[in-house]
XYZ file of C-alpha atoms in Angstrom:
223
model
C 6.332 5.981 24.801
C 3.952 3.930 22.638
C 0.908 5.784 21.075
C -2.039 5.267 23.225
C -4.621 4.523 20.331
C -2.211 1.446 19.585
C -4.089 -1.137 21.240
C -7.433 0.245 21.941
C -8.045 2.304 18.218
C -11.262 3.687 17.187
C -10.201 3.241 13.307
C -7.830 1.180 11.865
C -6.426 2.387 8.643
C -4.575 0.297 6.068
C -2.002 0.528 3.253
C -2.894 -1.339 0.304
C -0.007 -2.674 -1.470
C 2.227 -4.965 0.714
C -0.187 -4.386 3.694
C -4.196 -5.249 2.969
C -3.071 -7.540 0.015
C -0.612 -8.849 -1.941
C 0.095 -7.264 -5.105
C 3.475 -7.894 -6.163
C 2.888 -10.652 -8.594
C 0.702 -8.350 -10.597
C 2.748 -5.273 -10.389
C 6.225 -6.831 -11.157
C 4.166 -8.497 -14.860
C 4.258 -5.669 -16.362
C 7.597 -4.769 -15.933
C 9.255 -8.006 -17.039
C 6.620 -7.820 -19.900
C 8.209 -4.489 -20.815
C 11.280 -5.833 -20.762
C 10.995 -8.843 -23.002
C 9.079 -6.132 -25.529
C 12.475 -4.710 -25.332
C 14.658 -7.447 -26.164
C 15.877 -7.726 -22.485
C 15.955 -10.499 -20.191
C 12.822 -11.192 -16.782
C 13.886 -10.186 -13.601
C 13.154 -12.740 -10.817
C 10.171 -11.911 -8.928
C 12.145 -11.572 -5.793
C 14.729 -8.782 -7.106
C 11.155 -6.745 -8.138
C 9.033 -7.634 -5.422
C 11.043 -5.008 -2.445
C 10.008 -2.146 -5.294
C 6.388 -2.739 -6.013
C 6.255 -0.711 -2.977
C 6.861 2.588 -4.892
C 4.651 1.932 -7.659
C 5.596 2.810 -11.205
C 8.350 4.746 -9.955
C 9.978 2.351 -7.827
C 9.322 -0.264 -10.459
C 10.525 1.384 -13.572
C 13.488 2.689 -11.574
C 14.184 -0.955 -10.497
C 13.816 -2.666 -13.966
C 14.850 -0.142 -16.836
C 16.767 2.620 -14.131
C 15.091 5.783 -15.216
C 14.277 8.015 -12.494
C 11.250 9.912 -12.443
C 13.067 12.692 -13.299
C 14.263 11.378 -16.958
C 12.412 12.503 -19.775
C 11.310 9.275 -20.847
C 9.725 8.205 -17.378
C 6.319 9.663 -18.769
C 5.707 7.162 -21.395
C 7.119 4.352 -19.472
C 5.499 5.441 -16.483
C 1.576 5.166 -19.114
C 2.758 2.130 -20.795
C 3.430 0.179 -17.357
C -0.139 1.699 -16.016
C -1.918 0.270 -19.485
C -0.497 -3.100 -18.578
C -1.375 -3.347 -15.220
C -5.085 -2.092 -15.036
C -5.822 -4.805 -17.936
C -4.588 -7.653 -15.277
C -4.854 -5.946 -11.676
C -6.686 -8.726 -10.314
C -4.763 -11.906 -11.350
C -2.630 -12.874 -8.520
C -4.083 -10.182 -5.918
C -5.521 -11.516 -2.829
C -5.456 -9.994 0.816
C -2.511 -11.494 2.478
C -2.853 -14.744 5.367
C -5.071 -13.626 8.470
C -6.342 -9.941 6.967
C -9.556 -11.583 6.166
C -10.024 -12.750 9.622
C -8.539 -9.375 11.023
C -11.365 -7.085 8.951
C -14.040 -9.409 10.578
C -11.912 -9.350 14.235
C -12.151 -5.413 13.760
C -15.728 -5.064 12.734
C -17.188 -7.433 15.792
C -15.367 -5.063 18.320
C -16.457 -2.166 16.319
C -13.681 -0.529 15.011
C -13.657 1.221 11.555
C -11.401 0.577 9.468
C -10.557 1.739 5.612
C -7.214 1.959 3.132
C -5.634 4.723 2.470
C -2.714 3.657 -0.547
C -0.420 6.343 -3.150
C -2.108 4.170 -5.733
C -4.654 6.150 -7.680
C -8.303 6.178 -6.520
C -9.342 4.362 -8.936
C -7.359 0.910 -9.269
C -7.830 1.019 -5.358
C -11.485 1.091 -5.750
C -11.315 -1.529 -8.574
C -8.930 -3.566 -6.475
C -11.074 -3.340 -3.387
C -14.692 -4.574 -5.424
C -12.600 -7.872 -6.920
C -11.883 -8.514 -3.463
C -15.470 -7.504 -2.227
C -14.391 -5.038 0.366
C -15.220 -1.880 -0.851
C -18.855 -1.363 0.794
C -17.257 -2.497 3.926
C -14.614 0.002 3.813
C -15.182 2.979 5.847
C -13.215 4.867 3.423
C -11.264 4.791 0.237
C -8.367 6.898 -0.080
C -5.504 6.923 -3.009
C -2.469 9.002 -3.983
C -4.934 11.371 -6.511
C -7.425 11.891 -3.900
C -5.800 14.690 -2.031
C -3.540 17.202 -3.677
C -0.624 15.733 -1.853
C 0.193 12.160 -1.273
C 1.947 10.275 1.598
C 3.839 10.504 3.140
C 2.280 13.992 3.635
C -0.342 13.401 6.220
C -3.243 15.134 4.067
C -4.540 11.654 2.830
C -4.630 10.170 6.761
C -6.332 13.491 7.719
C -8.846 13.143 5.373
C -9.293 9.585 6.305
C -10.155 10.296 9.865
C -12.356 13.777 8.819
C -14.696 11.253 6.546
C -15.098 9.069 9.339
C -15.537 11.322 11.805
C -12.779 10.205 14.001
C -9.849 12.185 16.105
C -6.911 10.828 14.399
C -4.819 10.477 18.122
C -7.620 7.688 17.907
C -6.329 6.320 14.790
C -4.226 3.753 14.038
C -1.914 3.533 10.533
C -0.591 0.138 9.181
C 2.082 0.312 6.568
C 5.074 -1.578 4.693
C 6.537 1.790 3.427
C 8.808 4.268 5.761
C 6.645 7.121 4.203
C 3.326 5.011 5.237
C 5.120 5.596 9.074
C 5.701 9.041 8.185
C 2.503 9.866 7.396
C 1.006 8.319 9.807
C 3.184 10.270 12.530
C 2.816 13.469 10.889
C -1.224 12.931 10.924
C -0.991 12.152 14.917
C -1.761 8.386 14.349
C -0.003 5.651 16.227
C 1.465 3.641 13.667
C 2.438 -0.559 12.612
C 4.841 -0.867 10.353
C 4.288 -4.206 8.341
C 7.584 -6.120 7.987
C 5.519 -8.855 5.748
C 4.610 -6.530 2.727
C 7.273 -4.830 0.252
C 9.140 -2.685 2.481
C 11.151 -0.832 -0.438
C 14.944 -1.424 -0.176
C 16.400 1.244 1.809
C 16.043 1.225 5.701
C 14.448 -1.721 7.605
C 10.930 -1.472 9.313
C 12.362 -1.180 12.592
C 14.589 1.549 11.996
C 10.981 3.664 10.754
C 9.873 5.286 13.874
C 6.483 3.131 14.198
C 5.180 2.205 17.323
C 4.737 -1.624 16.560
C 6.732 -3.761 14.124
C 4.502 -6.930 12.820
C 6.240 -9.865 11.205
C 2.573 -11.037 9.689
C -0.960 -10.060 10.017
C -0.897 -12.523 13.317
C 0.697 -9.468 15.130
C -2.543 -7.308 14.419
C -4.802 -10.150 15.077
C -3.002 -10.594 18.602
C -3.059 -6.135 18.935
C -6.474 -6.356 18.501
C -7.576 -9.484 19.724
């Protein structure tokens, strides 16, 4: 049975990476930078692009294959961070249609905000080069709680700022944990087969209550 806040939310809450915008170009830089520094060959965008999904981690996994768990992940993890926050807003741009979607959602008078793992910070710097942080409801990252999706905390907190029963809450992502969270916090859910989507199971095999090809499928949702 499909979530009944699906098609007639009171908040609309959005991933950032591979879901509000398009970050891949500058997230996969600084890993084929790292590896030039390092005497090794690019990897084509393409080949990155599935892991910019999982951040540093997924990233660093993807182009040098340390885990999170190996001891040198720590200063890998800070020099990948330097390099991106010097050139966050290069390539970055909300993907085809969000634009219109925000301004489809704010003339029926839904809320709507982003709740991303990325840290509070670069998703506050992101969202003021694009000019959408006043006209966020709220901003939400991976630091802001003490536990990050796909633990609901962050989607809680969302809907507490705002004011808003999260059974009336809807959560977009392109990440199975994005799903997951959004589940766990009572929200119905839209998984985002356009965005990064990570390289394990495919977005309709995450439990959401609406798979969208592109933003088009929102637009028509909420239309």
């Amino acid at each position: 049975m499909t979530h009944p806040a699906l098609h007639t939310p009171t908040a609309v809450f959005f991933d950032l990476d591979g879901t509000l915008a398009d970050t891949a170009r500058d997230l996969v830089e600084p890993i084929n930078a790292m590896r030039i520094d390092r005497g090794m060959s690019t990897l084509p965008f393409e080949e990155l692009r599935p892991f910019a999904s999982g951040g540093a981690r997924g990233l660093i996994g993807k182009g040098f294959g340390i885990a999170k768990e190996d001891q040198r992940f720590p200063a890998m993890r800070d020099e990948f961070l330097h390099r991106y926050e010097q050139a966050m807003l290069v390539h970055t741009g909300l993907f085809p249609g969000m634009a219109a979607l925000l301004e489809q959602l704010e003339a029926r008078g839904i809320i709507w905000g982003v709740v991303s793992n990325k840290f509070e910070r670069y998703v506050r710097q992101i969202l003021v080069g694009l000019q959408l942080d006043i006209r966020s409801a709220v901003i939400i990252g991976g630091d802001t709680t003490p536990t990050p999706k796909p633990h609901p905390a962050p989607l809680l907190l969302a809907a507490s700022q705002t004011g808003i029963d999260p059974a009336r809450c809807v959560y977009a992502g392109d990440d199975k944990r994005d799903i997951e969270a959004g589940v766990a916090a009572g929200m119905a859910t839209v998984a985002c087969a356009y965005g990064f989507c990570g390289d394990v199971l495919p977005p309709d095999q995450w439990g959401a209550d609406l798979v969208v090809s592109d933003v088009a499928g929102m637009q028509a949702l909420w239309g």
